[in-house]
XYZ file of C-alpha atoms in Angstrom:
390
model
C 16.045 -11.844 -6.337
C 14.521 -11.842 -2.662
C 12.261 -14.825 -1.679
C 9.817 -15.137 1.033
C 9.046 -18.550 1.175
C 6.720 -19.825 3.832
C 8.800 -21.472 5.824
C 10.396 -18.243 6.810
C 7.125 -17.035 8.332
C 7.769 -17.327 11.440
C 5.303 -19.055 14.015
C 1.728 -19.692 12.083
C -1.074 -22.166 12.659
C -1.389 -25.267 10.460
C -3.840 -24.109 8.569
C -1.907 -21.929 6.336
C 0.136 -24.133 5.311
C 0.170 -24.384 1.366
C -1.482 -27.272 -0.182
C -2.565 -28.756 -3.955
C -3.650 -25.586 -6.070
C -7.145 -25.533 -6.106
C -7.637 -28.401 -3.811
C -7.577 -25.836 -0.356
C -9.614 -23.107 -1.809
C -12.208 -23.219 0.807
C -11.776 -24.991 4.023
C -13.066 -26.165 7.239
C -10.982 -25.025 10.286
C -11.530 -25.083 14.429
C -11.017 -22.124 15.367
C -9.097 -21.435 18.848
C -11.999 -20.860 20.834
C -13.587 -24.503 19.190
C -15.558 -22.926 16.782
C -16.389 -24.152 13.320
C -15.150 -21.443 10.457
C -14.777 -21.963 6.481
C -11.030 -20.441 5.515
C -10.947 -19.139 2.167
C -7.724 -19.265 0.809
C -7.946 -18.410 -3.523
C -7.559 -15.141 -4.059
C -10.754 -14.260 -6.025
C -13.240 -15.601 -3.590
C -11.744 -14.164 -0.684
C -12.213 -10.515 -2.554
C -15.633 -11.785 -3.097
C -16.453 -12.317 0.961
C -15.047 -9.296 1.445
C -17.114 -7.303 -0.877
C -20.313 -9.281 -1.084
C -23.251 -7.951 1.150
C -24.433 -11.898 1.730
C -21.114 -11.983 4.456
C -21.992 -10.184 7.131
C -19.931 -8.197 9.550
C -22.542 -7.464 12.420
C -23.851 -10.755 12.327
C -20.367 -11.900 13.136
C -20.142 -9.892 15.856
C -23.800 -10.771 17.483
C -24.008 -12.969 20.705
C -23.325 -17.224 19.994
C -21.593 -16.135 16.847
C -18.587 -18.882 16.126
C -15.375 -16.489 17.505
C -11.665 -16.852 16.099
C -10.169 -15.286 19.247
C -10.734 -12.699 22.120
C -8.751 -9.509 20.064
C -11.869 -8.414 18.042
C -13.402 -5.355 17.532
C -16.413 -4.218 19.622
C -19.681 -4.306 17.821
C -19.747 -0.783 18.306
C -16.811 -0.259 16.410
C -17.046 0.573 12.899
C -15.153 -1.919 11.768
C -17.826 -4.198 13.222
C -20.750 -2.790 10.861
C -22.838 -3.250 7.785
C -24.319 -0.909 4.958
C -25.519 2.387 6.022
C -24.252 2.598 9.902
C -20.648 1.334 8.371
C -20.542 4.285 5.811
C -21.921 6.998 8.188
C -18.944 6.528 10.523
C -16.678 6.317 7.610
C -17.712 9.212 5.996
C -16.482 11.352 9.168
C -12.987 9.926 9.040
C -11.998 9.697 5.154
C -10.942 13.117 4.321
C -8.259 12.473 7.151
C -6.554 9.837 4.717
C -6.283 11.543 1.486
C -3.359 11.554 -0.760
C -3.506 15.295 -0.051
C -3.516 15.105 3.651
C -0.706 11.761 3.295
C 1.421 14.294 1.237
C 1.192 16.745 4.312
C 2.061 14.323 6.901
C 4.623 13.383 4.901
C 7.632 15.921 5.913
C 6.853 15.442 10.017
C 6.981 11.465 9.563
C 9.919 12.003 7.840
C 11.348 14.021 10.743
C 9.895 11.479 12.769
C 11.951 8.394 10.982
C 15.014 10.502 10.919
C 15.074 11.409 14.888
C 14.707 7.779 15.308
C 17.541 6.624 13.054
C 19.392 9.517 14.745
C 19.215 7.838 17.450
C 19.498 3.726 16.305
C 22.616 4.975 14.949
C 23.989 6.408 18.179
C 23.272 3.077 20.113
C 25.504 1.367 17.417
C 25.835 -1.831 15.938
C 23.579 -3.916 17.923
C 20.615 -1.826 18.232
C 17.618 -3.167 18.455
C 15.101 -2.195 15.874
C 11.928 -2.803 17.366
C 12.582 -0.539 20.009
C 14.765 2.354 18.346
C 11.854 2.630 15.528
C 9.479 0.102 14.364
C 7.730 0.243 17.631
C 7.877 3.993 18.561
C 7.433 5.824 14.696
C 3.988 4.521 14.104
C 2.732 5.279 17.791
C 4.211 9.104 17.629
C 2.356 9.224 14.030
C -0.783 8.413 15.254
C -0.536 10.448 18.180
C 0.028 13.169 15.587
C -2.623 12.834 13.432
C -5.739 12.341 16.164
C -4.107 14.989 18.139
C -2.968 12.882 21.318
C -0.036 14.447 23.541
C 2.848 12.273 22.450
C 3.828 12.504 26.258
C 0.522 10.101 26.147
C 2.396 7.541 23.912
C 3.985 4.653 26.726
C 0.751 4.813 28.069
C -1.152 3.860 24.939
C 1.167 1.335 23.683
C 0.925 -1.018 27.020
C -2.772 -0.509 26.738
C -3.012 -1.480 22.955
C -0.515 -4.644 23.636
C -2.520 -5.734 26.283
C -5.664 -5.232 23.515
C -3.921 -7.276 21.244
C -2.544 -10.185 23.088
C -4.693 -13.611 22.765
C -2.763 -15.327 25.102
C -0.725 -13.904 27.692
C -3.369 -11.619 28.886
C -6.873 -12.276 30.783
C -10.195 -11.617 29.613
C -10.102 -9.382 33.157
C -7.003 -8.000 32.345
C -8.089 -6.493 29.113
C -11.556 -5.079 30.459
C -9.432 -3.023 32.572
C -7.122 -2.076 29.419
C -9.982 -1.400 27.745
C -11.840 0.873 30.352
C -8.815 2.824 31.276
C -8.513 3.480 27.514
C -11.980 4.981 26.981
C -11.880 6.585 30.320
C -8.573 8.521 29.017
C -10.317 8.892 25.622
C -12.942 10.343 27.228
C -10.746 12.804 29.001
C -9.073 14.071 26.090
C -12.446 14.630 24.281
C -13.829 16.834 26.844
C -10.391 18.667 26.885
C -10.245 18.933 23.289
C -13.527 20.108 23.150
C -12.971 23.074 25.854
C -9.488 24.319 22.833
C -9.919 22.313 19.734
C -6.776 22.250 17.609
C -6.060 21.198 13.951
C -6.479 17.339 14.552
C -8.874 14.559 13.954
C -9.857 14.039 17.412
C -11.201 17.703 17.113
C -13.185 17.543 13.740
C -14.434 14.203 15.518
C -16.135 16.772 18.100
C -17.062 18.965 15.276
C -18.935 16.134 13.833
C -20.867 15.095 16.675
C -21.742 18.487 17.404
C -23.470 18.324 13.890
C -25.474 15.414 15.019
C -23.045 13.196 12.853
C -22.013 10.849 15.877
C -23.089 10.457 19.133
C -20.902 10.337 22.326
C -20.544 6.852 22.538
C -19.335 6.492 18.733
C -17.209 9.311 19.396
C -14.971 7.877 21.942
C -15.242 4.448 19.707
C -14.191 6.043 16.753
C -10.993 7.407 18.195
C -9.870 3.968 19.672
C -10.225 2.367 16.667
C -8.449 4.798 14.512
C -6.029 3.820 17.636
C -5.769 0.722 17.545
C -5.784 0.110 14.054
C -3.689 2.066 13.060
C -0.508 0.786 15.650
C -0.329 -2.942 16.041
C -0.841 -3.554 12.073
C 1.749 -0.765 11.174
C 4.607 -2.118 13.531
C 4.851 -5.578 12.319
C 4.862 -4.085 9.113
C 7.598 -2.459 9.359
C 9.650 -5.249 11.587
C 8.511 -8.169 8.936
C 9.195 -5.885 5.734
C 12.605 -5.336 7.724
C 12.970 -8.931 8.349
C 12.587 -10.355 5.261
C 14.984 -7.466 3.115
C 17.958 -7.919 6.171
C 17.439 -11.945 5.223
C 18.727 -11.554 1.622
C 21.320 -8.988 1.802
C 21.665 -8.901 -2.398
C 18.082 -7.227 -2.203
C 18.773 -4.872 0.383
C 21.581 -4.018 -1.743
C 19.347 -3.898 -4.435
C 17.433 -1.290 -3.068
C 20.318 0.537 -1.831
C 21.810 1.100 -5.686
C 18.004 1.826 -6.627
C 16.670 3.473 -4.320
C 13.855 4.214 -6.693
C 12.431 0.630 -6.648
C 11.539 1.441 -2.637
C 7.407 2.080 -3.694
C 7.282 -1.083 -5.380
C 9.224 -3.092 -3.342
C 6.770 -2.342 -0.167
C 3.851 -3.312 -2.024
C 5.618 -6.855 -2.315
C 6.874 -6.500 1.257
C 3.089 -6.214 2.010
C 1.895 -8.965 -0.095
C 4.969 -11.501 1.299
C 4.665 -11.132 5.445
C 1.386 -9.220 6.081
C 1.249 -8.633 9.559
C -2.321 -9.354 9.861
C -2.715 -12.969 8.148
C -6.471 -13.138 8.785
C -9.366 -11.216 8.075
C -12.033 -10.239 11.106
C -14.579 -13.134 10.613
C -18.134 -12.721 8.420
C -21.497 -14.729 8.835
C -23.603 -15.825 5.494
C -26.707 -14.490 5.474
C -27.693 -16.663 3.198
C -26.807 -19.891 1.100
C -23.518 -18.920 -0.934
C -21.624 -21.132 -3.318
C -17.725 -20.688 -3.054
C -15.603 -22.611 -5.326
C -16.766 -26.407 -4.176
C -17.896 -25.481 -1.434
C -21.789 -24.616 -0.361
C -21.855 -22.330 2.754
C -24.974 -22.036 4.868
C -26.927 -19.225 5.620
C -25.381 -19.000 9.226
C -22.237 -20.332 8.448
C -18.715 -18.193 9.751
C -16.059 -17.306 7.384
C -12.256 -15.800 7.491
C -10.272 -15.227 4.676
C -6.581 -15.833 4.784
C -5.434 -13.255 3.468
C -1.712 -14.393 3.592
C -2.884 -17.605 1.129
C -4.357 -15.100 -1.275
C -1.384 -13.086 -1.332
C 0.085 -16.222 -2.498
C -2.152 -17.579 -5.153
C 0.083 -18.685 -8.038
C -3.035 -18.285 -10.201
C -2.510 -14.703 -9.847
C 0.937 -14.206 -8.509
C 3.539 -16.232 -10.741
C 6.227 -17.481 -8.849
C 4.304 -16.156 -5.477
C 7.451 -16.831 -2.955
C 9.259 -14.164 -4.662
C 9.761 -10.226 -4.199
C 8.863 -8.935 -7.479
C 11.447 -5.688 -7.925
C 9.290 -4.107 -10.230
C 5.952 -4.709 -8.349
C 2.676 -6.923 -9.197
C -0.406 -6.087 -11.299
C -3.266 -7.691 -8.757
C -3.405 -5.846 -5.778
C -2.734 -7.467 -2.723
C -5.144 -8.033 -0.206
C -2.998 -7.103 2.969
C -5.354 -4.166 4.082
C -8.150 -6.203 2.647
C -10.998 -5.441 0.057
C -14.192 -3.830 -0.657
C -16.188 -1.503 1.673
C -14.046 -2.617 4.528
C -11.241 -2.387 3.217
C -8.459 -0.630 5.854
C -9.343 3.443 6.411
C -5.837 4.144 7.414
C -3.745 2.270 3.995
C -2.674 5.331 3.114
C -1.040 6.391 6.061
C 0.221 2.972 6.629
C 1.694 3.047 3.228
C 3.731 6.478 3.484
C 5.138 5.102 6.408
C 6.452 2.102 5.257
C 8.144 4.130 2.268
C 9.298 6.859 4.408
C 10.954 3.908 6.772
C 12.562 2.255 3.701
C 13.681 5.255 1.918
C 15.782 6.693 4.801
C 16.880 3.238 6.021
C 18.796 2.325 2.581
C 19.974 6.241 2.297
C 21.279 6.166 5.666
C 22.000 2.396 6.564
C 23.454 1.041 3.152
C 25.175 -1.791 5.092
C 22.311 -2.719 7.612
C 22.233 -6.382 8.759
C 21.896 -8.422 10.969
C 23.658 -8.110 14.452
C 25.792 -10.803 14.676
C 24.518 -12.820 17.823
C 22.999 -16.039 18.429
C 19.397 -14.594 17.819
C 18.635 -11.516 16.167
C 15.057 -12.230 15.622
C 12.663 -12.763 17.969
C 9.208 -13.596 17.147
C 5.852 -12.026 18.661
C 3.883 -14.839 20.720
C 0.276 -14.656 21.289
C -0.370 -11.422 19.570
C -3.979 -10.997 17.443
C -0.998 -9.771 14.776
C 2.384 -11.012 13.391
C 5.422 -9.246 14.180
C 8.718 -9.039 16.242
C 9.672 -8.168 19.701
C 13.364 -8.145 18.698
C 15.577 -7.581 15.845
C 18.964 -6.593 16.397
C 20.878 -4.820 13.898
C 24.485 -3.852 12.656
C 25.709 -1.967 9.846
């Protein structure tokens, strides 16, 4: 059966590296930035900070709070609110993500992942994957769903990268990412709003008009829906990739049962989640956790990598369970916050899968000195490389 053991990671800080059951449940971490955060790392108390109204996400956000890095969410954003304001501006976007409106999408993404592999397949043996389709498909999906000219697409990618990156790029640098962004955002708003067509992005405007949003959280919205939505779901993809190409038995495993694909992304999910870390929360007030007493004050993360591998949950948490897991993983994270756009995320990933082991029963690795390349200084996992043969 496939393993994932956490060695094969790729680059990660110290801190998740797995220690005594039970003895690591809650820690004490410096952040990058020199900051002081608790890491919760069992499974069951990280759902609990990310459910429990004591663990704030505005307060986490609010000036002198402890930071993790530079690649966080605005506190306009949504995903940057409490209570009330956070369900407001959820309740505009939901109906975009149901399993109705997933099971529409789900014939163009198909398209989508097939023009790509068209393609991939004409390059031959050699190919790289990032760039034929792990990078591209989500992008164009996105772009289809808010109702953004895919002719748009370069342009929003090196804008989101820039977004993204904690290291290579300024502070100055991405203020002028960010400004061109909402200045295009902007654009298309007022465009969309002169012909609206049968897209989020237009029952956005529809919502406002309503006195549901204002202008500001209108052009806010849409960028995080953005960015969201494209970082997170192209690691996905390249890590889910990696780890199947790195056991070829399981690939073949899901070539002859093609019917395990469902399951087998859920444990893709759980293994390599591209984002390791939740966005950081602030007690409001004394909490216990585990053997640990956090302060009114005091910033949190959960690693949400650890808790996908809590052996008090997950037996034998290193490997790909073909059948799938009872607990739910926490990859797009739990509770009231937990990620708007799973859905869509999800029905990529099987879409991807699906067509890969129809069309690609012998994909590998491409046979040079490195295949795999990993992502440096990005606020998410992934790869910028991953050459392929079949």
């Amino acid at each position: 059966m496939t393993q994932c053991p956490y060695h094969q990671l790729g680059p990660l800080p110290d801190f998740f590296e797995p220690g005594e059951p039970g003895a690591d449940d809650v820690t004490q971490m410096i952040t990058p930035t020199g900051d002081k955060m608790w890491l919760v790392r069992d499974y069951a108390l990280s759902r609990l900070v990310l459910a429990d109204k004591r663990f704030s996400r505005t307060a986490a956000v609010a000036p002198g709070a402890p930071t993790f890095n530079d690649a966080q969410p605005v506190a306009e954003s949504m995903m940057s609110m409490d209570g009330a304001e956070h369900a407001r501006l959820r309740k505009t976007v939901i109906g975009a993500f149901t399993a109705r409106k997933m099971a529409a999408m789900a014939p163009g993404i198909t398209e989508l992942t097939d023009r790509y592999l068209d393609a991939l397949e004409a390059a031959g043996p050699g190919a790289d994957f990032m760039e034929g389709l792990a990078n591209p498909l989500p992008l164009d999906v996105l772009c289809q769903l808010l109702g953004i000219p895919l002719t748009d697409s370069a342009k929003f990618r090196d804008w989101v990268e820039v977004l993204f990156d904690i290291s290579a790029s300024s502070p100055q640098e991405k203020g002028r990412k960010r400004l061109e962004l909402s200045g295009y955002m902007a654009d298309l708003l007022a465009a969309k709003r002169r012909e609206p067509e049968n897209d989020l992005l237009s029952s956005l405007i529809q919502a406002q008009d309503r006195g549901e949003l204002t202008p500001g959280e209108l052009i806010t919205l849409g960028l995080t829906l953005l960015m969201a939505g494209y970082e997170t779901t192209v690691g996905q993809i390249a890590l889910s990739a990696n780890v199947l190409l790195s056991d070829p038995a399981g690939y073949r495993d899901l070539v002859e049962h093609p019917e395990r694909v469902d399951a087998a992304v859920e444990e893709l999910m759980r293994l390599t989640p591209t984002t390791p870390l939740s966005f950081s929360r602030v007690a409001t007030e004394p909490v216990r956790l585990g053997s640990v007493q956090v302060q009114a004050g005091d910033a949190l993360m959960v690693s949400l990598l650890n808790g996908n591998r809590d052996a008090k949950v997950y037996p034998e948490p290193d490997l790909l369970e073909p059948e799938g897991r009872d607990a739910v993983h926490l990859t797009f994270g739990h509770g009231l916050h937990r990620c708007l756009g799973a859905p869509l995320g999800r029905i990529q990933l099987q879409i991807v899968f699906r067509r890969l082991v129809e069309r690609f029963p012998g994909l590998r690795f491409a046979d040079v000195p490195e295949p795999v390349v990993w992502k440096d200084g990005m606020g998410t996992r992934g790869l910028s490389r991953l050459l392929v043969a079949w």
